[in-house]
Amino acid sequence: MIEIGGLIIPPAQRQRIEIPVARLPTQTLITLPVTVINGSHTGPILWLSAAIHGDEINGVEIIRQVLQKFLHLY
């Protein structure tokens, strides 16, 4: 079981969540999109992160491609 952003993702599940991080003066909510793939067995955890700096966009596409490889599993 993985818990992130107050949500629990059970084993052998994949879930996309939006974690609220801030609210603009216009009351627009800013969220952090997170895709969690929880394997069916316990083991090591891998964290992939991209676009920490706004002009570093290549990592976003790399992570998208990695997630596509796991689509058929969960």
GROMACS .gro file of C-alpha atoms in nm:
model
   74
    1MET     CA    1   0.000   0.000   0.000
    2ILE     CA    2   0.125   0.349  -0.084
    3GLU     CA    3  -0.011   0.663   0.081
    4ILE     CA    4   0.044   0.999  -0.085
    5GLY     CA    5  -0.149   1.322  -0.058
    6GLY     CA    6  -0.379   1.165   0.199
    7LEU     CA    7  -0.490   0.896  -0.047
    8ILE     CA    8  -0.413   0.525  -0.027
    9ILE     CA    9  -0.326   0.338  -0.345
   10PRO     CA   10  -0.366  -0.038  -0.287
   11PRO     CA   11  -0.131  -0.300  -0.435
   12ALA     CA   12  -0.163  -0.375  -0.808
   13GLN     CA   13  -0.334  -0.040  -0.872
   14ARG     CA   14  -0.252   0.264  -1.081
   15GLN     CA   15  -0.400   0.601  -0.997
   16ARG     CA   16  -0.352   0.959  -1.114
   17ILE     CA   17  -0.408   1.215  -0.842
   18GLU     CA   18  -0.383   1.592  -0.809
   19ILE     CA   19  -0.223   1.715  -0.488
   20PRO     CA   20  -0.325   2.072  -0.398
   21VAL     CA   21  -0.017   2.287  -0.333
   22ALA     CA   22  -0.125   2.652  -0.347
   23ARG     CA   23  -0.400   2.896  -0.429
   24LEU     CA   24  -0.342   3.209  -0.637
   25PRO     CA   25  -0.480   3.548  -0.529
   26THR     CA   26  -0.754   3.485  -0.787
   27GLN     CA   27  -0.847   3.172  -0.585
   28THR     CA   28  -0.728   2.946  -0.868
   29LEU     CA   29  -0.606   2.619  -0.718
   30ILE     CA   30  -0.258   2.503  -0.817
   31THR     CA   31  -0.210   2.126  -0.806
   32LEU     CA   32   0.074   1.882  -0.853
   33PRO     CA   33  -0.021   1.596  -1.088
   34VAL     CA   34   0.106   1.260  -0.962
   35THR     CA   35   0.072   0.918  -1.120
   36VAL     CA   36   0.119   0.632  -0.875
   37ILE     CA   37   0.178   0.277  -0.993
   38ASN     CA   38   0.175   0.042  -0.696
   39GLY     CA   39   0.310  -0.304  -0.773
   40SER     CA   40   0.149  -0.623  -0.653
   41HIS     CA   41   0.454  -0.719  -0.442
   42THR     CA   42   0.653  -0.528  -0.182
   43GLY     CA   43   0.994  -0.405  -0.288
   44PRO     CA   44   1.193  -0.097  -0.381
   45ILE     CA   45   1.016   0.228  -0.471
   46LEU     CA   46   1.110   0.440  -0.772
   47TRP     CA   47   1.030   0.813  -0.782
   48LEU     CA   48   1.045   0.993  -1.118
   49SER     CA   49   1.021   1.371  -1.126
   50ALA     CA   50   1.037   1.623  -1.409
   51ALA     CA   51   0.982   1.991  -1.488
   52ILE     CA   52   1.123   2.112  -1.159
   53HIS     CA   53   1.261   2.406  -1.355
   54GLY     CA   54   1.017   2.545  -1.610
   55ASP     CA   55   1.251   2.526  -1.908
   56GLU     CA   56   1.350   2.161  -1.855
   57ILE     CA   57   1.071   1.997  -2.053
   58ASN     CA   58   1.248   1.687  -2.188
   59GLY     CA   59   1.202   1.498  -1.861
   60VAL     CA   60   0.824   1.530  -1.888
   61GLU     CA   61   0.821   1.340  -2.217
   62ILE     CA   62   1.059   1.075  -2.084
   63ILE     CA   63   0.833   1.010  -1.784
   64ARG     CA   64   0.527   1.001  -2.012
   65GLN     CA   65   0.696   0.731  -2.222
   66VAL     CA   66   0.794   0.531  -1.912
   67LEU     CA   67   0.434   0.543  -1.785
   68GLN     CA   68   0.306   0.426  -2.126
   69LYS     CA   69   0.519   0.112  -2.090
   70PHE     CA   70   0.335   0.027  -1.766
   71LEU     CA   71  -0.020   0.094  -1.897
   72HIS     CA   72  -0.083  -0.268  -1.991
   73LEU     CA   73   0.027  -0.394  -1.648
   74TYR     CA   74  -0.225  -0.205  -1.432
   0.00000   0.00000   0.00000
